[in-house]
Every structure is written in C-alpha cells, then in structure tokens.
Coordinates of C-alpha atoms in Angstrom, one line a residue:
X670 CA 88.7 64.2 55.7
X671 CA 85.3 62.3 54.3
X672 CA 84.8 59.1 56.0
X673 CA 83.3 56.6 53.6
X674 CA 80.7 53.9 55.6
X675 CA 79.1 51.2 53.3
X676 CA 75.8 49.6 54.8
X677 CA 75.6 45.6 53.8
X678 CA 71.6 45.8 55.9
X679 CA 69.3 48.7 56.5
X680 CA 70.3 50.5 59.4
X681 CA 67.9 52.8 61.5
X682 CA 67.9 55.9 60.3
X683 CA 68.3 57.6 63.9
X684 CA 71.8 55.3 63.9
X685 CA 72.9 56.9 61.1
X686 CA 71.8 59.9 61.9
X687 CA 75.0 60.0 64.8
X688 CA 76.8 60.1 60.8
X689 CA 76.9 63.8 60.7
X690 CA 76.7 64.4 57.1
X691 CA 79.5 67.8 56.3
X692 CA 82.4 64.1 56.8
X693 CA 80.1 61.2 56.1
X694 CA 79.3 59.2 53.0
X695 CA 77.1 56.2 54.2
X696 CA 75.4 54.3 52.1
X697 CA 75.0 50.4 50.5
X698 CA 77.0 51.7 47.1
X699 CA 79.7 53.6 48.8
X700 CA 82.7 52.2 47.7
X701 CA 86.1 51.6 49.0
X702 CA 84.6 51.7 52.3
X703 CA 86.9 52.9 55.3
X704 CA 83.9 51.0 57.4
X705 CA 81.3 48.5 57.2
X706 CA 78.0 48.6 59.4
X707 CA 75.7 45.2 58.9
X708 CA 73.3 43.7 61.1
X709 CA 72.3 39.7 59.7
X710 CA 74.6 39.8 56.4
X711 CA 77.6 37.6 55.6
X712 CA 80.9 38.4 55.0
X713 CA 82.3 35.0 55.7
X714 CA 84.0 34.6 52.2
X715 CA 83.7 38.0 50.7
X716 CA 86.8 39.8 50.1
X717 CA 88.3 42.8 52.7
X718 CA 88.8 45.4 50.5
X719 CA 92.2 47.6 51.7
X720 CA 90.3 50.1 52.4
X721 CA 88.4 48.8 55.3
X722 CA 89.7 50.2 58.9
X723 CA 86.6 48.7 61.4
X724 CA 83.5 46.9 60.9
X725 CA 80.1 47.3 63.0
X726 CA 77.7 44.7 63.7
X727 CA 74.4 46.9 64.5
X728 CA 73.7 43.2 67.2
X729 CA 75.5 41.4 69.6
X730 CA 76.4 37.7 67.6
X731 CA 79.6 38.0 65.6
X732 CA 79.0 34.2 64.3
X733 CA 78.5 36.0 60.4
X734 CA 82.3 38.1 60.4
X735 CA 85.1 35.7 60.2
X736 CA 86.7 37.9 63.1
X737 CA 90.1 35.7 62.6
X738 CA 90.5 37.1 58.7
X739 CA 89.5 41.1 60.1
X740 CA 92.3 40.0 63.3
X741 CA 95.1 38.8 60.2
X742 CA 94.6 42.3 59.1
X743 CA 94.3 44.7 61.9
X744 CA 90.2 45.2 61.6
X745 CA 89.0 45.9 64.9
X746 CA 85.5 44.0 64.5
X747 CA 82.6 45.6 66.9
X748 CA 79.4 44.9 68.3
X749 CA 76.3 46.3 70.4
X750 CA 76.2 44.8 73.5
X751 CA 72.7 45.7 75.3
X752 CA 71.7 47.7 73.3
X753 CA 68.7 45.2 72.3
X754 CA 68.8 43.8 75.8
X755 CA 65.6 44.6 76.9
X756 CA 63.8 43.7 73.9
X757 CA 65.1 39.9 73.9
X758 CA 64.1 40.0 77.5
X759 CA 61.0 40.3 77.1
X760 CA 61.0 38.0 74.7
X761 CA 61.9 35.9 77.0
X762 CA 59.4 37.4 79.7
X763 CA 57.1 36.2 77.1
X764 CA 58.3 32.8 76.2
X765 CA 58.2 31.3 79.9
X766 CA 54.9 32.2 80.0
X767 CA 53.8 30.9 77.1
X768 CA 55.8 27.4 78.5
X769 CA 54.8 27.6 81.4
X770 CA 50.6 27.9 80.7
X771 CA 51.2 26.3 77.9
X772 CA 49.6 29.1 75.7
X773 CA 50.6 28.1 72.4
X774 CA 49.6 24.9 71.9
X775 CA 46.2 26.0 74.0
X776 CA 45.8 28.7 71.6
X777 CA 46.6 26.1 67.8
X778 CA 43.8 23.6 70.4
X779 CA 40.5 26.7 69.7
X780 CA 42.0 27.7 66.5
X781 CA 41.3 24.4 64.9
X782 CA 38.4 23.8 66.6
X783 CA 36.7 26.7 65.1
X784 CA 38.3 25.5 61.7
X785 CA 37.0 22.1 62.0
X786 CA 33.8 20.5 59.5
X787 CA 30.7 21.7 61.0
X788 CA 29.8 25.0 62.5
X789 CA 29.4 25.2 66.0
X790 CA 27.1 27.4 68.1
X791 CA 28.9 29.0 71.2
X792 CA 27.1 26.4 73.6
X793 CA 28.7 23.6 72.0
X794 CA 32.4 25.1 71.4
X795 CA 31.8 25.8 75.3
X796 CA 31.6 21.7 76.2
X797 CA 33.8 20.5 73.9
X798 CA 36.3 23.7 75.5
X799 CA 35.4 22.7 79.3
X800 CA 35.6 18.8 78.1
X801 CA 39.3 19.4 77.2
X802 CA 41.3 22.3 79.0
X803 CA 42.7 20.3 81.1
X804 CA 44.7 19.2 78.6
X805 CA 46.8 22.2 79.1
X806 CA 46.5 23.2 82.2
X807 CA 49.8 25.0 83.8
X808 CA 51.4 26.2 86.4
X809 CA 52.1 29.6 87.6
X810 CA 56.0 31.2 88.2
X811 CA 56.6 32.3 91.5
X812 CA 58.2 30.1 93.3
X813 CA 59.2 28.1 90.6
X814 CA 63.1 28.4 89.4
X815 CA 64.2 30.1 86.6
X816 CA 68.0 29.2 85.4
X817 CA 70.1 31.6 83.4
X818 CA 72.5 30.7 81.7
X819 CA 74.7 33.5 80.9
X820 CA 74.8 36.5 82.4
X821 CA 75.8 39.3 79.9
X822 CA 73.8 41.6 79.4
X823 CA 70.5 39.6 78.2
X824 CA 71.0 37.5 80.8
X825 CA 71.2 39.9 84.1
X826 CA 68.2 41.8 82.4
X827 CA 66.2 38.3 82.4
X828 CA 67.4 36.7 86.1
X829 CA 66.4 40.2 87.9
X830 CA 63.6 40.0 86.4
X831 CA 62.4 36.7 87.3
X832 CA 63.1 37.6 90.8
X833 CA 60.4 40.5 90.0
X834 CA 58.3 37.9 89.6
X835 CA 58.6 36.0 92.6
X836 CA 60.7 32.9 91.0
X837 CA 63.8 31.9 92.2
X838 CA 66.4 32.4 90.2
X839 CA 69.8 30.6 90.0
X840 CA 72.2 31.8 87.7
X841 CA 75.8 30.8 86.2
X842 CA 78.3 32.5 84.1
X843 CA 82.6 31.7 85.0
X844 CA 83.2 34.8 82.6
X845 CA 81.0 37.5 84.1
X846 CA 82.4 40.8 84.0
X847 CA 82.7 43.2 87.0
X848 CA 80.3 46.0 85.6
X849 CA 77.6 42.9 84.6
X850 CA 78.2 41.3 88.4
X851 CA 77.3 45.1 90.0
X852 CA 74.0 45.4 87.8
X853 CA 73.3 41.4 89.3
X854 CA 70.7 41.8 92.2
X855 CA 72.4 39.8 95.1
X856 CA 69.2 37.4 95.3
X857 CA 70.3 35.5 92.1
X858 CA 71.8 32.5 92.8
X859 CA 75.9 31.5 92.1
X860 CA 75.6 28.1 90.8
X861 CA 79.1 26.4 91.2
X862 CA 78.4 24.4 87.5
X863 CA 76.4 25.1 84.3
X864 CA 74.9 20.6 85.1
X865 CA 73.9 22.8 88.3
X866 CA 71.7 25.1 86.8
X867 CA 70.4 22.4 84.4
X868 CA 69.0 20.2 88.0
X869 CA 67.9 23.1 89.1
X870 CA 65.3 25.2 86.4
X871 CA 62.0 24.6 86.0
X872 CA 62.1 27.4 83.5
X873 CA 65.8 27.2 81.6
X874 CA 67.3 30.3 79.5
X875 CA 70.4 30.8 77.5
X876 CA 72.5 33.7 76.8
X877 CA 75.5 33.0 75.4
X878 CA 77.3 33.1 72.2
X879 CA 77.9 31.0 69.5
X880 CA 81.2 29.7 69.7
X881 CA 83.2 26.2 69.4
X882 CA 82.6 25.2 72.6
X883 CA 79.3 25.6 72.9
X884 CA 78.1 23.9 70.2
X885 CA 75.1 21.7 71.3
X886 CA 75.7 22.1 74.9
X887 CA 72.1 21.3 75.5
X888 CA 72.0 18.1 75.1
X889 CA 70.6 14.5 75.9
X890 CA 72.3 14.3 78.8
X891 CA 71.7 18.3 80.2
X892 CA 68.0 17.5 79.2
X893 CA 68.1 14.6 81.5
X894 CA 68.8 16.8 84.2
X895 CA 66.6 19.1 84.2
X896 CA 63.2 18.7 86.1
X897 CA 60.3 16.9 84.6
X898 CA 57.5 18.8 83.0
X899 CA 60.0 22.2 82.7
X900 CA 60.5 24.4 80.0
X901 CA 64.0 25.2 77.8
X902 CA 63.8 28.9 76.4
X903 CA 66.6 29.2 74.0
X904 CA 67.2 33.2 73.0
X905 CA 70.8 33.3 72.2
X906 CA 72.0 31.1 69.0
X907 CA 69.6 28.2 67.2
X908 CA 73.4 25.5 67.7
X909 CA 73.8 25.8 70.9
X910 CA 70.7 23.1 71.5
X911 CA 70.8 19.8 70.1
X912 CA 67.0 20.0 67.9
X913 CA 67.1 16.2 67.4
X914 CA 68.0 16.1 71.9
X915 CA 64.8 18.6 72.5
X916 CA 62.3 16.3 70.2
X917 CA 63.7 13.1 72.2
X918 CA 62.5 14.9 75.7
X919 CA 59.3 16.9 73.9
X920 CA 58.4 13.4 72.6
X921 CA 59.1 11.4 76.3
X922 CA 57.4 13.6 78.2
X923 CA 60.2 14.8 80.2
X924 CA 60.2 18.4 78.5
X925 CA 57.2 20.4 78.7
X926 CA 58.1 22.7 75.8
X927 CA 61.0 24.5 73.5
X928 CA 59.8 28.0 73.1
X929 CA 62.8 29.3 70.6
X930 CA 63.5 32.1 68.5
X931 CA 65.1 30.0 65.5
X932 CA 63.1 27.2 63.4
X933 CA 64.0 23.7 62.2
X934 CA 63.0 21.5 60.0
X935 CA 63.0 18.9 62.7
X936 CA 60.9 21.3 65.1
X937 CA 58.0 22.8 62.5
X938 CA 54.2 21.7 64.2
X939 CA 55.7 19.5 66.9
X940 CA 52.8 20.3 69.5
X941 CA 55.4 21.3 72.2
X942 CA 57.1 23.8 70.6
X943 CA 57.1 27.5 69.2
X944 CA 59.5 28.6 67.1
X945 CA 60.0 31.9 66.5
X946 CA 61.6 33.9 62.8
X947 CA 64.5 35.5 65.0
X948 CA 62.2 38.0 66.6
X949 CA 64.6 39.2 69.4
X950 CA 66.1 42.3 68.9
X951 CA 62.9 42.9 66.3
X952 CA 61.7 46.2 67.7
X953 CA 62.0 49.7 66.5
X954 CA 63.4 50.5 69.7
X955 CA 66.5 47.8 69.9
X956 CA 67.2 48.5 65.8
X957 CA 67.6 52.1 66.3
X958 CA 69.6 51.3 69.6
X959 CA 71.9 49.1 68.2
X960 CA 72.6 51.3 65.4
X961 CA 73.3 54.6 67.6
X962 CA 75.8 52.3 69.0
X963 CA 77.5 50.8 66.4
X964 CA 78.4 54.3 64.7
X965 CA 79.2 55.9 67.5
X966 CA 81.9 53.0 67.9
X967 CA 82.4 53.1 64.4
X968 CA 82.9 57.2 64.6
X969 CA 85.4 56.8 67.8
X970 CA 87.5 54.4 65.6
X971 CA 88.0 56.1 62.9
X972 CA 87.9 60.3 64.6
X973 CA 89.9 59.3 67.4
X974 CA 91.4 55.4 66.9
X975 CA 89.4 54.5 70.2
X976 CA 88.0 50.9 70.5
X977 CA 85.1 49.9 72.9
X978 CA 82.8 46.9 72.1
X979 CA 85.2 45.3 70.1
X980 CA 85.4 41.4 69.7
X981 CA 88.8 40.8 68.9
X982 CA 90.3 44.1 70.4
X983 CA 91.3 45.7 73.7
X984 CA 89.2 48.7 74.9
X985 CA 91.4 52.1 74.2
X986 CA 90.2 55.1 75.1
X987 CA 92.8 57.9 75.9
X988 CA 92.2 61.4 76.4
X989 CA 93.4 63.6 73.8
X990 CA 95.3 66.8 74.2
X991 CA 94.7 69.5 71.9
X992 CA 97.5 70.5 69.7
X993 CA 99.1 66.9 69.4
X994 CA 98.8 64.3 66.1
X995 CA 97.9 60.5 67.5
X996 CA 98.8 57.5 65.4
X997 CA 96.6 54.6 65.8
X998 CA 98.7 51.3 65.6
X999 CA 97.2 47.5 65.8
X1000 CA 100.0 44.6 66.2
X1001 CA 100.1 41.1 67.6
X1002 CA 101.0 41.0 71.2
X1003 CA 104.7 40.0 70.9
X1004 CA 107.6 41.7 72.8
X1005 CA 109.5 44.7 72.2
X1006 CA 107.2 46.5 69.2
X1007 CA 106.5 49.7 71.1
X1008 CA 110.2 49.7 72.3
X1009 CA 110.9 49.7 68.6
X1010 CA 108.0 52.8 67.6
X1011 CA 108.8 55.1 70.6
X1012 CA 112.3 54.6 69.3
X1013 CA 111.3 55.5 65.2
X1014 CA 109.7 58.5 67.3
X1015 CA 112.9 59.8 68.8
X1016 CA 114.9 59.6 66.0
X1017 CA 112.4 61.6 64.4
X1018 CA 112.8 64.0 66.4
X1019 CA 109.6 63.9 67.9
X1020 CA 107.9 64.9 71.1
X1021 CA 105.2 62.2 72.5
X1022 CA 102.9 64.0 74.2
X1023 CA 100.7 61.0 75.5
X1024 CA 100.4 56.8 74.7
X1025 CA 98.3 54.2 75.6
X1026 CA 99.0 50.5 74.7
X1027 CA 96.8 48.3 75.3
X1028 CA 96.8 44.0 74.9
X1029 CA 94.0 41.3 74.5
X1030 CA 95.1 37.7 73.4
X1031 CA 97.4 38.2 70.5
X1032 CA 96.1 41.8 69.3
X1033 CA 97.6 44.8 70.8
X1034 CA 96.7 48.6 69.8
X1035 CA 99.3 51.9 70.4
X1036 CA 97.6 55.4 70.7
X1037 CA 100.4 57.4 70.4
X1038 CA 99.6 61.5 70.9
X1039 CA 102.3 63.6 69.2
X1040 CA 103.3 67.3 69.3
X1041 CA 104.1 69.4 65.8
X1042 CA 103.2 66.8 64.1
X1043 CA 103.9 63.8 62.1
X1044 CA 105.9 62.8 59.0
X1045 CA 104.6 61.2 56.4
X1046 CA 107.8 58.5 56.5
X1047 CA 107.4 57.3 60.3
X1048 CA 104.5 56.0 59.5
X1049 CA 105.3 54.1 56.9
X1050 CA 108.4 52.4 58.4
X1051 CA 105.9 51.9 61.8
X1052 CA 104.4 49.8 59.2
X1053 CA 107.1 48.0 57.7
X1054 CA 107.9 46.6 61.3
X1055 CA 107.8 43.0 61.5
X1056 CA 104.5 43.0 63.4
X1057 CA 102.7 45.6 62.7
X1058 CA 99.1 45.0 61.0
X1059 CA 98.1 48.7 60.6
X1060 CA 99.2 52.3 60.7
X1061 CA 97.6 55.6 60.8
X1062 CA 97.2 58.7 61.5
X1063 CA 93.5 60.6 63.2

C-alpha cells in the first residue's frame, strides 16, 4: 500500500526522508491524503477529507488545529513535545540575560546615538556613553530566583539550566509527568501554587499551552505579586499574558523588562519590551527534530496503528506477532464496545492472537491482532457499532 501525506507547510527534508519513497507519497499537492503534516498552517474552518486518518504537527502547540472536530471523526492529532526544547531553552536563557542586564535598551541607546544628527568623534561618543551608562545598569543571575511555570520538556531544561547558572529555581506544574519529574534536578524547589512562583521570582518564565484555563493567566494581580524590578519571559504563547497589564506594570516601574516571542501593537516600540518574531523553534536543528518525530509518529500509526504523543488519543503500543492481521479501532469511551467487537470476531471464527485497549477521556483505542486474516465484512460490521468512530485493517 502507498500512504499519501499532504504537507501544509515547508517541512524539513531530513524529517521527510524517514518516510520511504517506495511506500509514501508526500507533498503539498497530494490528493485524498491519509495524513496531514503541518507546522503553523491553520486547520480551523477547513473541511476534513474523508481519507484522512491522522494529523501531525511538527511542533508542540496545537492551537491551530480544531482538536474536537478531529476527535469526533476518530482521527488522532500528534505533536512533537521536546523536539524543539533545546532551541527554546537557549532563547529563554538569552532572554533572561537580556532582561537582567538591560541589553536591548542599552543597544538601542548606542544605535540611536550613532544615528543622531551631527557626527561625533570617538572622544565625544565615549563621553556621552559614560554619562548615560548608569541608566542601563543591571544585575547578575547567580543568587537570583528563576521561577518556571510549566515543567514539561522545555520547562525542565530551562529549570536545570538556571541551576547551572547559579540561580535558585522554583517550579510549578501540578500535572508534571513521571518522565519529566525524573529529568528535573532535585535542587529545583517545588512551589505549592502558581502564585508562590510569581511571589518568589526575579525572572519568571512561562512554559504552558494556550488553553481556556491559561488565557490571561499573567494578569494585573499576579504581576503585582512579583518582585519589584523583576523580568518576565514568555516563549510559550502570547495569549497567556494580559498585554495591557504587562504594559501598565512596566510603565509603573514594577516590572523591569518583558521579553517575549509574540509581537503585539501595544508592545511595539515600548522601551522595556523586546518582542521577537516567534523564533522559539526557528533553528535548523529544531525543525529537523520536529519533522523527524512527526514523520515517525505518522508512520507508526499508519503502518501499525500505534499511537504516541497524541494530544487527543491515548498512547497505544502493542508488539505485533508475525503472521497476524491487525484491526485498529477508535471509539467513544463507553462500556461494552470491546465485548461486542470480540463477540463479532468469535462469530467470524477467528482467533485473537493479542489485543490492547487504552482510553483517554472520552476516546478509546483498541488494537486487535487476528490469526488467518480478516474478512472484509467484519471491519464493516465493527464500523457500524454504535460508538465506533473509525476502524481499519493494517
């Protein structure tokens, strides 16, 4: 079988090379695709082709994808957590240094000085620089407190790097995974609440998805909790921060600097704001890593029905016995669907060699490995079961 994958953005060739050309047709002109592979393209309002079995985003955030619509069709949506973690971590560390030492404002001062009317000789420029440099004096990171809100793949790397720079680090994430907890240094203090992080931080960095619960999470009240002269970093999502509240805190002299990856009209030309053009994952290495992970996820699902790093489906991994045929079923997480499937299999005179059922919220996935093939009408009957969202043979 040839699998067709439609790309909606430019995807790293090194990542796409993980999809064998003899079994995969990949490109932006592919028709009736089995999967969609994208980065920033928006799928909101776009029709879902009947042929689509999976969607993968070469990146962590999935707010450009209508997850609920794809879930209702039994389509897993994959992302690539951690693939761009080092790239974002490096930008966060750069932001912390820029904010603590006022480097951006200082650089603008020198640039504007050199561009002013009337030529200055070196002695005159030295005199003006010496007279004004105190306005850009900063502080050093060692001994200061780094607050990290969100301890996923990126947040953990940032927290550990902060320790390496000699900072005290306090983190908060009530949903930290076991894997990330193992990766997090034991020297990171665990805050009891998100507000505790705001109160403690000299530098506060955000590593959260943009969901309804995190919109405007950084607001007037929380900014007031921060240490006077502290630095706020946002390389997560723009909507997590109330921009008007940040500008007010900067203007009042409470917040020292705001460094972010999300330009906005209110921030443009503010002397205490450095807004970058969404550069967090914009390195060749991160793009390669994200594309490779996304390609591997699609290949695992299309060829074996296995799922990892899906934002709407459970993880599902089942080693496959030689000579078996696998049926991949996605269904609403309601009672007795597995029982009805196994009854149908028995009525067809087939033997189940192995089976896995996994659930996540309202969605469940069942992988059924059968000896001696699968009659075509069996999959059709499974699809007809109330609550089954999709079913196919791999």
